[in-house]
């Protein structure tokens, strides 16, 4: 099974399928869950706090500007799809290694 089936490379962007667990003890990537990158977030899912923390966290991990990251699906759900402009395959692969 392909361990990297949680993302898609599309022209000048990467699409990531993410499963978030808000109100966790710390913010971290914990692995793969049902074809989604599973990420624990400290922030609660209130007033967009968890989404903002997710974008900050991914930005820091991949060293890309926050303005290059957008939640395109699942804004109010645990399962999300985010778009990252200016990102390469090797950067994404490094998230779980």
C-alpha positions as YAML, in Angstrom:
chain: A
units: angstrom
residues:
- id: 1
  name: UNK
  ca: [0.00, 0.00, 0.00]
- id: 2
  name: UNK
  ca: [1.23, 3.48, -0.85]
- id: 3
  name: UNK
  ca: [1.90, 5.34, 2.39]
- id: 4
  name: UNK
  ca: [1.70, 8.69, 0.60]
- id: 5
  name: UNK
  ca: [-1.90, 8.41, -0.64]
- id: 6
  name: UNK
  ca: [-2.94, 11.23, 1.70]
- id: 7
  name: UNK
  ca: [-1.72, 13.92, -0.68]
- id: 8
  name: UNK
  ca: [-1.90, 14.83, -4.36]
- id: 9
  name: UNK
  ca: [0.56, 16.84, -6.41]
- id: 10
  name: UNK
  ca: [-1.33, 19.10, -8.81]
- id: 11
  name: UNK
  ca: [0.54, 21.53, -11.10]
- id: 12
  name: UNK
  ca: [1.99, 24.21, -8.83]
- id: 13
  name: UNK
  ca: [0.35, 23.03, -5.61]
- id: 14
  name: UNK
  ca: [0.03, 20.11, -3.23]
- id: 15
  name: UNK
  ca: [-3.32, 18.98, -1.83]
- id: 16
  name: UNK
  ca: [-3.16, 17.38, 1.63]
- id: 17
  name: UNK
  ca: [-5.92, 15.30, 3.20]
- id: 18
  name: UNK
  ca: [-5.76, 15.95, 6.94]
- id: 19
  name: UNK
  ca: [-7.58, 14.50, 9.93]
- id: 20
  name: UNK
  ca: [-7.36, 16.84, 12.93]
- id: 21
  name: UNK
  ca: [-7.84, 16.14, 16.61]
- id: 22
  name: UNK
  ca: [-8.47, 19.45, 18.39]
- id: 23
  name: UNK
  ca: [-7.99, 20.06, 22.13]
- id: 24
  name: UNK
  ca: [-5.00, 17.72, 22.35]
- id: 25
  name: UNK
  ca: [-2.22, 18.03, 24.90]
- id: 26
  name: UNK
  ca: [0.22, 19.18, 22.19]
- id: 27
  name: UNK
  ca: [0.37, 19.96, 18.49]
- id: 28
  name: UNK
  ca: [2.03, 17.21, 16.47]
- id: 29
  name: UNK
  ca: [1.77, 14.89, 13.49]
- id: 30
  name: UNK
  ca: [0.86, 11.43, 14.72]
- id: 31
  name: UNK
  ca: [0.76, 9.42, 11.49]
- id: 32
  name: UNK
  ca: [-1.69, 8.32, 8.84]
- id: 33
  name: UNK
  ca: [-5.38, 7.62, 9.52]
- id: 34
  name: UNK
  ca: [-7.73, 6.40, 6.76]
- id: 35
  name: UNK
  ca: [-5.74, 8.06, 3.93]
- id: 36
  name: UNK
  ca: [-5.39, 11.31, 5.90]
- id: 37
  name: UNK
  ca: [-2.39, 12.84, 7.64]
- id: 38
  name: UNK
  ca: [-3.42, 12.78, 11.32]
- id: 39
  name: UNK
  ca: [-2.52, 15.92, 13.27]
- id: 40
  name: UNK
  ca: [-3.21, 16.70, 16.91]
- id: 41
  name: UNK
  ca: [-3.86, 20.38, 17.70]
- id: 42
  name: UNK
  ca: [-3.86, 22.10, 21.09]
- id: 43
  name: UNK
  ca: [-6.46, 24.66, 20.03]
- id: 44
  name: UNK
  ca: [-10.20, 24.06, 20.40]
- id: 45
  name: UNK
  ca: [-12.46, 24.02, 17.33]
- id: 46
  name: UNK
  ca: [-13.97, 27.36, 18.34]
- id: 47
  name: UNK
  ca: [-13.84, 30.68, 16.46]
- id: 48
  name: UNK
  ca: [-11.56, 29.17, 13.79]
- id: 49
  name: UNK
  ca: [-8.73, 28.69, 16.34]
- id: 50
  name: UNK
  ca: [-7.95, 25.10, 15.33]
- id: 51
  name: UNK
  ca: [-7.87, 25.97, 11.62]
- id: 52
  name: UNK
  ca: [-5.53, 28.89, 12.26]
- id: 53
  name: UNK
  ca: [-3.24, 26.70, 14.36]
- id: 54
  name: UNK
  ca: [-3.25, 24.03, 11.63]
- id: 55
  name: UNK
  ca: [-2.15, 26.58, 9.02]
- id: 56
  name: UNK
  ca: [0.60, 27.96, 11.32]
- id: 57
  name: UNK
  ca: [1.81, 24.43, 12.11]
- id: 58
  name: UNK
  ca: [1.93, 23.28, 8.46]
- id: 59
  name: UNK
  ca: [3.61, 26.57, 7.47]
- id: 60
  name: UNK
  ca: [6.33, 26.06, 10.06]
- id: 61
  name: UNK
  ca: [6.85, 22.35, 9.27]
- id: 62
  name: UNK
  ca: [7.16, 22.95, 5.52]
- id: 63
  name: UNK
  ca: [8.82, 26.37, 5.71]
- id: 64
  name: UNK
  ca: [6.25, 27.97, 3.41]
- id: 65
  name: UNK
  ca: [4.38, 31.25, 4.01]
- id: 66
  name: UNK
  ca: [0.99, 30.96, 5.70]
- id: 67
  name: UNK
  ca: [-0.46, 32.87, 2.75]
- id: 68
  name: UNK
  ca: [0.39, 29.85, 0.54]
- id: 69
  name: UNK
  ca: [-1.84, 27.54, 2.60]
- id: 70
  name: UNK
  ca: [-5.61, 27.40, 2.26]
- id: 71
  name: UNK
  ca: [-8.26, 25.07, 3.66]
- id: 72
  name: UNK
  ca: [-10.33, 24.23, 0.58]
- id: 73
  name: UNK
  ca: [-12.61, 21.57, 2.05]
- id: 74
  name: UNK
  ca: [-13.84, 20.69, 5.54]
- id: 75
  name: UNK
  ca: [-13.43, 24.07, 7.20]
- id: 76
  name: UNK
  ca: [-15.80, 23.01, 10.02]
- id: 77
  name: UNK
  ca: [-14.93, 19.31, 10.07]
- id: 78
  name: UNK
  ca: [-12.17, 17.06, 11.36]
- id: 79
  name: UNK
  ca: [-11.41, 15.84, 7.84]
- id: 80
  name: UNK
  ca: [-9.94, 18.64, 5.77]
- id: 81
  name: UNK
  ca: [-8.24, 19.17, 2.43]
- id: 82
  name: UNK
  ca: [-5.68, 21.94, 2.28]
- id: 83
  name: UNK
  ca: [-3.91, 23.44, -0.69]
- id: 84
  name: UNK
  ca: [-0.25, 24.43, -0.42]
- id: 85
  name: UNK
  ca: [1.27, 26.56, -3.17]
- id: 86
  name: UNK
  ca: [5.02, 26.55, -3.77]
- id: 87
  name: UNK
  ca: [5.56, 23.17, -2.15]
- id: 88
  name: UNK
  ca: [7.39, 20.12, -3.52]
- id: 89
  name: UNK
  ca: [6.89, 16.37, -3.12]
- id: 90
  name: UNK
  ca: [10.10, 15.91, -1.13]
- id: 91
  name: UNK
  ca: [8.93, 18.49, 1.44]
- id: 92
  name: UNK
  ca: [5.65, 16.61, 1.97]
- id: 93
  name: UNK
  ca: [7.38, 13.25, 2.20]
- id: 94
  name: UNK
  ca: [9.47, 14.64, 5.06]
- id: 95
  name: UNK
  ca: [6.39, 15.30, 7.19]
- id: 96
  name: UNK
  ca: [6.11, 11.67, 8.29]
- id: 97
  name: UNK
  ca: [9.71, 10.50, 8.11]
...
